[in-house]
């Protein structure tokens, strides 16, 4: 059966957002990382992997891919058979 396995959310304040997902929704931190123009914080509830993204600038191409401001950046669906 198909299911959403991953959601990435673009946020303005990564620490405040992390506290919400941990305290209000019970997500468990699984890691943090930094790349050229963004910071990532990863979480899981045991079923869904959640990534919070904080871009250094809204002008970054990947920041603009989802639109301005906080929003769902992308999601992934797991399926039993791609065909």
Coordinates of C-alpha atoms in Angstrom, one line a residue:
X1 CA 0.0 0.0 0.0
X2 CA 1.3 3.5 -0.8
X3 CA 2.1 5.8 2.0
X4 CA 3.8 9.2 2.6
X5 CA 7.2 8.3 4.0
X6 CA 9.0 11.7 4.0
X7 CA 8.0 15.3 4.3
X8 CA 10.3 18.3 4.1
X9 CA 9.0 21.6 5.5
X10 CA 10.6 25.0 4.8
X11 CA 10.6 27.0 8.1
X12 CA 11.7 30.4 9.3
X13 CA 13.0 29.4 12.7
X14 CA 14.4 25.9 12.8
X15 CA 14.8 25.7 16.6
X16 CA 11.2 26.9 17.3
X17 CA 9.8 24.5 14.7
X18 CA 11.9 21.6 16.1
X19 CA 10.5 22.3 19.6
X20 CA 6.9 22.2 18.2
X21 CA 7.3 18.9 16.3
X22 CA 9.1 17.3 19.3
X23 CA 6.9 18.6 22.2
X24 CA 3.4 18.9 20.5
X25 CA 3.6 16.0 18.1
X26 CA 6.1 13.6 19.6
X27 CA 8.6 13.5 16.7
X28 CA 12.1 12.3 17.8
X29 CA 15.2 14.1 16.5
X30 CA 17.4 11.9 14.2
X31 CA 20.1 14.4 13.1
X32 CA 21.1 17.9 12.0
X33 CA 23.2 18.9 9.0
X34 CA 24.4 21.9 7.1
X35 CA 25.0 22.3 3.4
X36 CA 26.0 25.3 1.2
X37 CA 22.9 27.4 1.7
X38 CA 20.7 25.6 4.2
X39 CA 20.4 24.0 7.6
X40 CA 18.5 20.8 8.1
X41 CA 17.0 19.1 11.2
X42 CA 15.6 15.6 10.8
X43 CA 12.9 13.8 12.9
X44 CA 10.9 10.7 12.9
X45 CA 7.7 9.4 14.5
X46 CA 8.6 5.8 13.6
X47 CA 6.6 5.9 10.4
X48 CA 7.2 9.3 8.7
X49 CA 10.6 11.0 8.3
X50 CA 10.3 14.8 8.7
X51 CA 13.0 17.3 7.6
X52 CA 12.9 20.9 8.6
X53 CA 14.8 23.2 6.1
X54 CA 16.0 26.7 6.9
X55 CA 17.5 28.5 3.9
X56 CA 20.0 31.3 4.3
X57 CA 18.2 33.2 1.7
X58 CA 14.8 33.0 -0.1
X59 CA 16.8 33.8 -3.3
X60 CA 18.3 30.3 -3.3
X61 CA 17.0 28.2 -6.2
X62 CA 15.9 25.3 -3.9
X63 CA 14.1 27.8 -1.5
X64 CA 12.2 29.2 -4.5
X65 CA 11.2 25.7 -5.8
X66 CA 8.5 25.6 -3.2
X67 CA 7.5 29.2 -3.0
X68 CA 8.1 32.1 -0.6
X69 CA 7.9 31.7 3.1
X70 CA 7.2 28.6 5.3
X71 CA 5.6 25.8 3.3
X72 CA 5.8 22.1 2.5
X73 CA 8.9 21.9 0.3
X74 CA 8.5 18.3 -0.9
X75 CA 7.2 14.9 0.1
X76 CA 8.0 11.3 -0.9
X77 CA 5.5 8.5 -1.3
X78 CA 6.6 4.9 -0.8
X79 CA 5.0 2.3 -3.0
X80 CA 5.1 -1.5 -3.1
X81 CA 5.7 -1.5 -6.9
X82 CA 6.7 1.5 -9.0
X83 CA 5.2 -0.1 -12.1

